Amino acid sequence: MRETRAGVKNDERYKRMGAIDAKYAKESPNLNAAIMDLRTVFIRNDSDGTTEINVAELGRLFIKTGKDKPDDDKLKAMIAAVDRQDPPKGTITYDDFIYFMTRSMTEGAPENQDDLISLIQDAVKAEKEGPGGYMTGPGGRGGRGWRGGRGGRGGY
């Protein structure tokens, strides 16, 4: 059984994620590999295991990819643009994440969402470099360069 860092058992959440993957892969079969890459990025950056990305997790993703972290208001605005929950939850669910990214790949980037799309594309690229392929950040090994190999704890 998979467990999050907080020790919460997550089997049902991962099953739901698999159903979401299948739904979007069926709609756009040519995006199946991209959906798997996006899933990896999402899981690695959902540090509390809720299958939702919150403001703090999104901010850490900016730092991990070597980008300047926007202020919390800008991060909240990015999340609000993706959050399709009714009422809005102020987080990016896995379904929202995959919906947003597959739509941006098939229909073009939504207006004013270039920063978020670029961030996610950079995170996918870092994952393809290998687990833990994120930037080390200021003061990390060799400054802000790519980390090679596993990098200890998979980029966290």
XYZ file of N, CA and C in Angstrom:
468
model
N 0.834 -1.180 0.000
C 0.000 0.000 0.000
C 0.880 1.245 0.000
N 0.608 2.205 -0.831
C 1.387 3.434 -0.884
C 1.039 4.314 0.303
N 2.052 5.010 0.797
C 1.810 5.948 1.883
C 2.450 7.278 1.530
N 1.835 8.348 1.961
C 2.414 9.668 1.786
C 3.444 9.892 2.879
N 4.146 10.991 2.798
C 5.100 11.313 3.852
C 4.387 11.477 5.193
N 3.144 11.900 5.160
C 2.385 12.061 6.394
C 1.855 10.723 6.899
N 2.092 9.637 6.162
C 1.676 8.319 6.591
C 0.234 7.990 6.238
N -0.400 8.788 5.400
C -1.790 8.543 5.026
C -1.822 7.510 3.906
N -2.619 6.471 4.065
C -2.731 5.455 3.027
C -3.468 6.045 1.843
N -2.928 5.818 0.659
C -3.387 6.539 -0.521
C -3.886 5.655 -1.655
N -4.121 4.375 -1.458
C -4.501 3.508 -2.562
C -5.711 4.038 -3.339
N -6.760 4.456 -2.660
C -7.959 4.944 -3.345
C -7.660 6.194 -4.153
N -6.846 7.068 -3.630
C -6.492 8.284 -4.374
C -5.757 7.938 -5.658
N -4.817 6.988 -5.578
C -4.066 6.617 -6.770
C -4.956 5.897 -7.784
N -5.932 5.150 -7.314
C -6.880 4.524 -8.233
C -7.684 5.594 -8.957
N -8.127 6.631 -8.237
C -8.862 7.728 -8.879
C -7.984 8.450 -9.890
N -6.702 8.626 -9.553
C -5.788 9.266 -10.498
C -5.674 8.428 -11.770
N -5.612 7.117 -11.627
C -5.549 6.227 -12.784
C -6.789 6.343 -13.650
N -7.949 6.479 -13.023
C -9.195 6.647 -13.787
C -9.180 7.978 -14.541
N -8.652 9.015 -13.920
C -8.547 10.316 -14.588
C -7.590 10.211 -15.771
N -6.439 9.555 -15.566
C -5.483 9.352 -16.666
C -6.161 8.666 -17.842
N -6.902 7.607 -17.551
C -7.559 6.835 -18.611
C -8.579 7.693 -19.358
N -9.323 8.513 -18.635
C -10.329 9.381 -19.265
C -9.681 10.338 -20.266
N -8.614 11.008 -19.855
C -7.979 11.968 -20.756
C -7.174 11.281 -21.851
N -6.585 10.126 -21.571
C -5.866 9.384 -22.607
C -6.828 8.895 -23.678
N -8.046 8.548 -23.272
C -9.055 8.100 -24.239
C -9.474 9.261 -25.136
N -9.607 10.452 -24.546
C -9.987 11.630 -25.327
C -8.872 12.053 -26.283
N -7.629 11.883 -25.863
C -6.478 12.290 -26.673
C -5.399 11.214 -26.596
N -5.571 10.111 -27.350
C -4.637 8.977 -27.241
C -3.176 9.350 -27.504
N -2.940 10.352 -28.323
C -1.571 10.759 -28.620
C -0.893 11.434 -27.429
N -1.647 11.743 -26.371
C -1.087 12.402 -25.197
C -0.811 11.440 -24.053
N -0.942 10.138 -24.268
C -0.797 9.177 -23.178
C 0.546 9.312 -22.466
N 1.641 9.382 -23.205
C 2.967 9.507 -22.579
C 3.083 10.829 -21.826
N 2.539 11.891 -22.404
C 2.586 13.190 -21.728
C 1.800 13.157 -20.421
N 0.676 12.467 -20.415
C -0.139 12.359 -19.194
C 0.650 11.619 -18.114
N 1.373 10.587 -18.477
C 2.186 9.862 -17.489
C 3.288 10.763 -16.937
N 3.907 11.571 -17.806
C 4.921 12.519 -17.336
C 4.309 13.543 -16.377
N 3.128 14.039 -16.716
C 2.448 15.011 -15.864
C 2.078 14.386 -14.521
N 1.658 13.134 -14.552
C 1.312 12.448 -13.304
C 2.519 12.371 -12.382
N 3.669 12.037 -12.938
C 4.893 11.959 -12.142
C 5.202 13.300 -11.494
N 5.114 14.370 -12.276
C 5.370 15.713 -11.740
C 4.376 16.029 -10.623
N 3.117 15.721 -10.852
C 2.097 16.024 -9.849
C 2.373 15.274 -8.546
N 2.615 13.978 -8.639
C 2.837 13.167 -7.437
C 4.065 13.647 -6.675
N 5.144 13.924 -7.377
C 6.373 14.362 -6.712
C 6.209 15.707 -6.011
N 5.269 16.498 -6.457
C 5.125 17.838 -5.888
C 3.917 17.985 -4.979
N 3.147 16.932 -4.837
C 2.035 16.897 -3.882
C 2.610 16.382 -2.564
N 3.326 17.230 -1.858
C 4.103 16.784 -0.702
C 3.253 16.297 0.460
N 1.999 16.729 0.557
C 1.153 16.273 1.665
C 0.255 15.092 1.278
N 0.334 14.648 0.021
C -0.387 13.452 -0.406
C -1.888 13.598 -0.536
N -2.377 14.816 -0.688
C -3.824 15.046 -0.775
C -4.369 14.912 -2.188
N -3.506 14.705 -3.162
C -3.802 14.748 -4.596
C -4.354 16.110 -4.990
N -3.850 17.136 -4.316
C -4.137 18.529 -4.651
C -2.851 19.323 -4.459
N -2.623 20.277 -5.329
C -1.476 21.170 -5.196
C -1.973 22.470 -4.573
N -1.374 22.848 -3.442
C -1.777 24.085 -2.772
C -0.759 25.199 -3.059
N -0.969 26.354 -2.482
C -0.109 27.510 -2.739
C 1.343 27.213 -2.369
N 1.557 26.623 -1.211
C 2.925 26.332 -0.770
C 3.618 25.349 -1.716
N 2.904 24.310 -2.133
C 3.492 23.309 -3.040
C 3.794 23.916 -4.406
N 2.917 24.783 -4.898
C 3.175 25.442 -6.175
C 4.392 26.357 -6.055
N 4.486 27.069 -4.950
C 5.648 27.931 -4.722
C 6.944 27.149 -4.688
N 6.933 25.991 -4.022
C 8.138 25.147 -3.977
C 8.507 24.634 -5.363
N 7.512 24.380 -6.210
C 7.800 23.917 -7.566
C 8.544 24.998 -8.354
N 8.179 26.254 -8.169
C 8.933 27.336 -8.815
C 10.390 27.289 -8.378
N 10.618 27.157 -7.092
C 11.981 27.142 -6.566
C 12.747 25.926 -7.083
N 12.097 24.750 -7.072
C 12.751 23.520 -7.524
C 13.146 23.572 -8.986
N 12.422 24.331 -9.796
C 12.757 24.422 -11.218
C 13.667 25.610 -11.513
N 14.133 26.292 -10.463
C 15.087 27.379 -10.643
C 14.462 28.698 -11.035
N 13.162 28.828 -10.881
C 12.470 30.063 -11.228
C 12.242 30.890 -9.967
N 12.077 32.183 -10.157
C 11.741 33.047 -9.031
C 10.321 32.747 -8.590
N 10.146 32.571 -7.292
C 8.826 32.262 -6.740
C 7.998 33.542 -6.692
N 6.817 33.521 -7.339
C 5.923 34.680 -7.254
C 5.373 34.826 -5.834
N 4.831 35.992 -5.535
C 4.219 36.168 -4.221
C 2.950 35.316 -4.133
N 2.451 35.153 -2.913
C 1.301 34.267 -2.697
C 0.061 34.701 -3.475
N -0.133 36.007 -3.654
C -1.305 36.469 -4.418
C -1.233 35.996 -5.866
N -0.050 36.054 -6.457
C 0.127 35.582 -7.839
C -0.070 34.059 -7.909
N 0.457 33.335 -6.916
C 0.276 31.886 -6.879
C -1.202 31.534 -6.743
N -1.915 32.262 -5.887
C -3.357 32.025 -5.715
C -4.117 32.302 -7.012
N -3.693 33.326 -7.743
C -4.343 33.640 -9.025
C -4.096 32.526 -10.039
N -2.884 31.969 -10.048
C -2.582 30.851 -10.954
C -3.468 29.651 -10.618
N -3.583 29.362 -9.332
C -4.416 28.238 -8.908
C -5.869 28.498 -9.265
N -6.348 29.711 -9.034
C -7.752 30.047 -9.323
C -8.073 29.858 -10.801
N -7.097 30.106 -11.668
C -7.323 29.962 -13.107
C -7.489 28.495 -13.516
N -6.989 27.580 -12.698
C -7.046 26.153 -13.013
C -8.136 25.438 -12.214
N -8.460 25.959 -11.043
C -9.418 25.338 -10.114
C -10.819 25.340 -10.709
N -11.331 24.144 -11.021
C -12.672 24.010 -11.610
C -13.699 23.521 -10.587
N -13.327 23.471 -9.327
C -14.239 22.979 -8.300
C -15.364 23.984 -8.064
N -16.509 23.482 -7.633
C -17.645 24.357 -7.349
C -18.161 24.037 -5.954
N -17.902 24.884 -4.991
C -17.187 26.154 -5.048
C -15.675 25.916 -5.139
N -14.930 26.927 -5.605
C -13.475 26.783 -5.727
C -12.838 26.423 -4.381
N -11.840 25.525 -4.430
C -11.164 25.072 -3.214
C -9.865 25.812 -2.951
N -9.357 26.513 -3.949
C -8.076 27.180 -3.766
C -6.899 26.234 -3.894
N -7.144 25.099 -4.548
C -6.083 24.128 -4.829
C -6.263 23.634 -6.259
N -5.225 22.988 -6.768
C -5.307 22.353 -8.082
C -5.446 20.857 -7.841
N -6.624 20.313 -8.128
C -6.803 18.869 -8.004
C -6.090 18.192 -9.168
N -5.890 16.892 -9.036
C -5.244 16.161 -10.119
C -6.067 16.254 -11.403
N -7.378 16.139 -11.287
C -8.255 16.250 -12.459
C -8.098 17.624 -13.115
N -8.100 18.686 -12.305
C -7.915 20.036 -12.840
C -6.562 20.164 -13.548
N -5.538 19.602 -12.935
C -4.179 19.674 -13.462
C -4.081 19.016 -14.838
N -4.586 17.778 -14.928
C -4.514 17.057 -16.202
C -5.410 17.730 -17.242
N -6.592 18.161 -16.840
C -7.495 18.862 -17.759
C -6.812 20.108 -18.325
N -6.248 20.914 -17.450
C -5.588 22.158 -17.851
C -4.441 21.882 -18.821
N -3.599 20.916 -18.487
C -2.427 20.666 -19.325
C -2.791 19.988 -20.643
N -3.727 19.035 -20.641
C -4.094 18.407 -21.916
C -4.787 19.419 -22.821
N -5.605 20.284 -22.259
C -6.259 21.322 -23.072
C -5.225 22.298 -23.633
N -4.216 22.635 -22.842
C -3.192 23.561 -23.342
C -2.379 22.914 -24.460
N -2.234 21.575 -24.423
C -1.490 20.877 -25.476
C -2.313 20.719 -26.745
N -3.627 20.582 -26.609
C -4.463 20.333 -27.778
C -5.105 21.598 -28.345
N -5.355 22.575 -27.482
C -6.066 23.781 -27.921
C -5.250 25.056 -27.788
N -4.049 24.951 -27.250
C -3.224 26.126 -27.025
C -3.373 26.618 -25.591
N -2.417 27.401 -25.183
C -2.377 27.887 -23.808
C -3.523 28.851 -23.529
N -4.179 28.670 -22.382
C -5.203 29.645 -21.992
C -4.560 31.020 -21.790
N -5.328 32.040 -21.974
C -4.830 33.406 -21.848
C -4.225 33.636 -20.465
N -3.083 34.286 -20.433
C -2.383 34.682 -19.204
C -1.917 33.512 -18.342
N -1.726 32.341 -18.931
C -1.276 31.192 -18.146
C 0.096 30.681 -18.596
N 0.837 31.507 -19.318
C 2.140 31.092 -19.823
C 3.116 30.710 -18.708
N 3.107 31.467 -17.587
C 4.034 31.169 -16.490
C 3.786 29.782 -15.917
N 2.534 29.441 -15.699
C 2.203 28.149 -15.115
C 2.529 27.018 -16.089
N 2.207 27.190 -17.347
C 2.509 26.151 -18.342
C 4.011 25.966 -18.480
N 4.756 27.053 -18.520
C 6.213 26.972 -18.602
C 6.797 26.258 -17.384
N 6.265 26.563 -16.202
C 6.716 25.916 -14.976
C 6.516 24.401 -15.060
N 5.344 23.983 -15.466
C 5.040 22.546 -15.531
C 5.886 21.873 -16.605
N 6.076 22.535 -17.742
C 6.931 21.968 -18.791
C 8.363 21.798 -18.293
N 8.865 22.782 -17.532
C 10.213 22.670 -16.972
C 10.302 21.526 -15.968
N 9.237 21.329 -15.186
C 9.229 20.232 -14.216
C 9.232 18.879 -14.930
N 8.483 18.762 -16.021
C 8.487 17.522 -16.807
C 9.887 17.277 -17.370
N 10.503 18.322 -17.887
C 11.861 18.193 -18.429
C 12.825 17.733 -17.336
N 12.697 18.300 -16.148
C 13.567 17.908 -15.038
C 13.365 16.446 -14.668
N 12.122 15.992 -14.668
C 11.844 14.583 -14.375
C 12.473 13.674 -15.413
N 12.455 14.102 -16.677
C 13.043 13.281 -17.731
C 14.560 13.219 -17.614
N 15.144 14.223 -16.955
C 16.577 14.205 -16.692
C 16.909 13.103 -15.694
N 15.910 12.645 -14.979
C 16.070 11.601 -13.972
C 15.439 12.064 -12.681
N 15.030 11.117 -11.836
C 14.436 11.508 -10.563
C 15.357 12.456 -9.815
N 14.794 13.501 -9.313
C 15.593 14.488 -8.593
C 16.306 15.435 -9.510
N 15.887 15.536 -10.758
C 16.559 16.393 -11.717
C 16.234 17.862 -11.576
N 15.667 18.260 -10.454
C 15.327 19.658 -10.246
C 16.559 20.475 -9.886
N 16.403 21.774 -9.949
C 17.485 22.673 -9.572
C 17.787 22.513 -8.093
N 19.048 22.770 -7.727
C 19.402 22.679 -6.324
C 19.031 23.960 -5.590
N 18.946 25.057 -6.303
C 18.620 26.324 -5.646
C 19.866 26.987 -5.104
N 19.742 28.203 -4.612
C 20.891 28.933 -4.089
C 21.564 28.146 -2.972
N 22.864 28.060 -3.061
C 23.610 27.377 -2.018
C 23.678 25.871 -2.200
N 22.968 25.336 -3.172
C 22.999 23.894 -3.419
C 24.249 23.526 -4.191
N 24.435 22.246 -4.428
C 25.622 21.773 -5.146
C 25.845 22.563 -6.423
N 26.892 23.355 -6.437
C 27.242 24.079 -7.648
C 26.259 25.193 -7.989
N 25.568 25.730 -7.024
C 24.659 26.847 -7.295
C 23.328 26.377 -7.821
N 22.931 26.882 -9.007
C 21.599 26.611 -9.520
C 21.615 25.647 -10.699
N 22.585 24.748 -10.743
C 22.663 23.809 -11.853
C 21.781 22.595 -11.651
N 21.694 21.761 -12.697
C 20.901 20.528 -12.612
C 21.576 19.563 -11.666
N 20.784 18.834 -10.906
C 21.297 17.752 -10.088
C 21.259 16.491 -10.904
N 22.299 15.743 -10.874
C 22.299 14.487 -11.619
C 21.848 13.335 -10.738
N 21.546 12.219 -11.354
C 21.193 11.013 -10.614
C 19.952 11.167 -9.759
N 19.882 10.367 -8.723
C 18.705 10.370 -7.867
C 18.666 11.576 -6.956
N 19.796 12.167 -6.645
C 19.788 13.376 -5.837
C 19.224 13.150 -4.446
N 19.455 12.001 -3.876
C 19.002 11.759 -2.506
C 17.566 11.325 -2.451
N 16.644 12.241 -2.156
C 15.258 11.889 -1.898
C 14.344 12.217 -3.061
N 14.778 12.002 -4.271
C 13.899 12.195 -5.420
C 13.503 13.632 -5.661
N 14.435 14.559 -5.378
C 14.165 15.949 -5.702
C 13.481 16.735 -4.604
N 13.313 16.174 -3.430
C 12.700 16.924 -2.331
C 13.743 17.459 -1.407
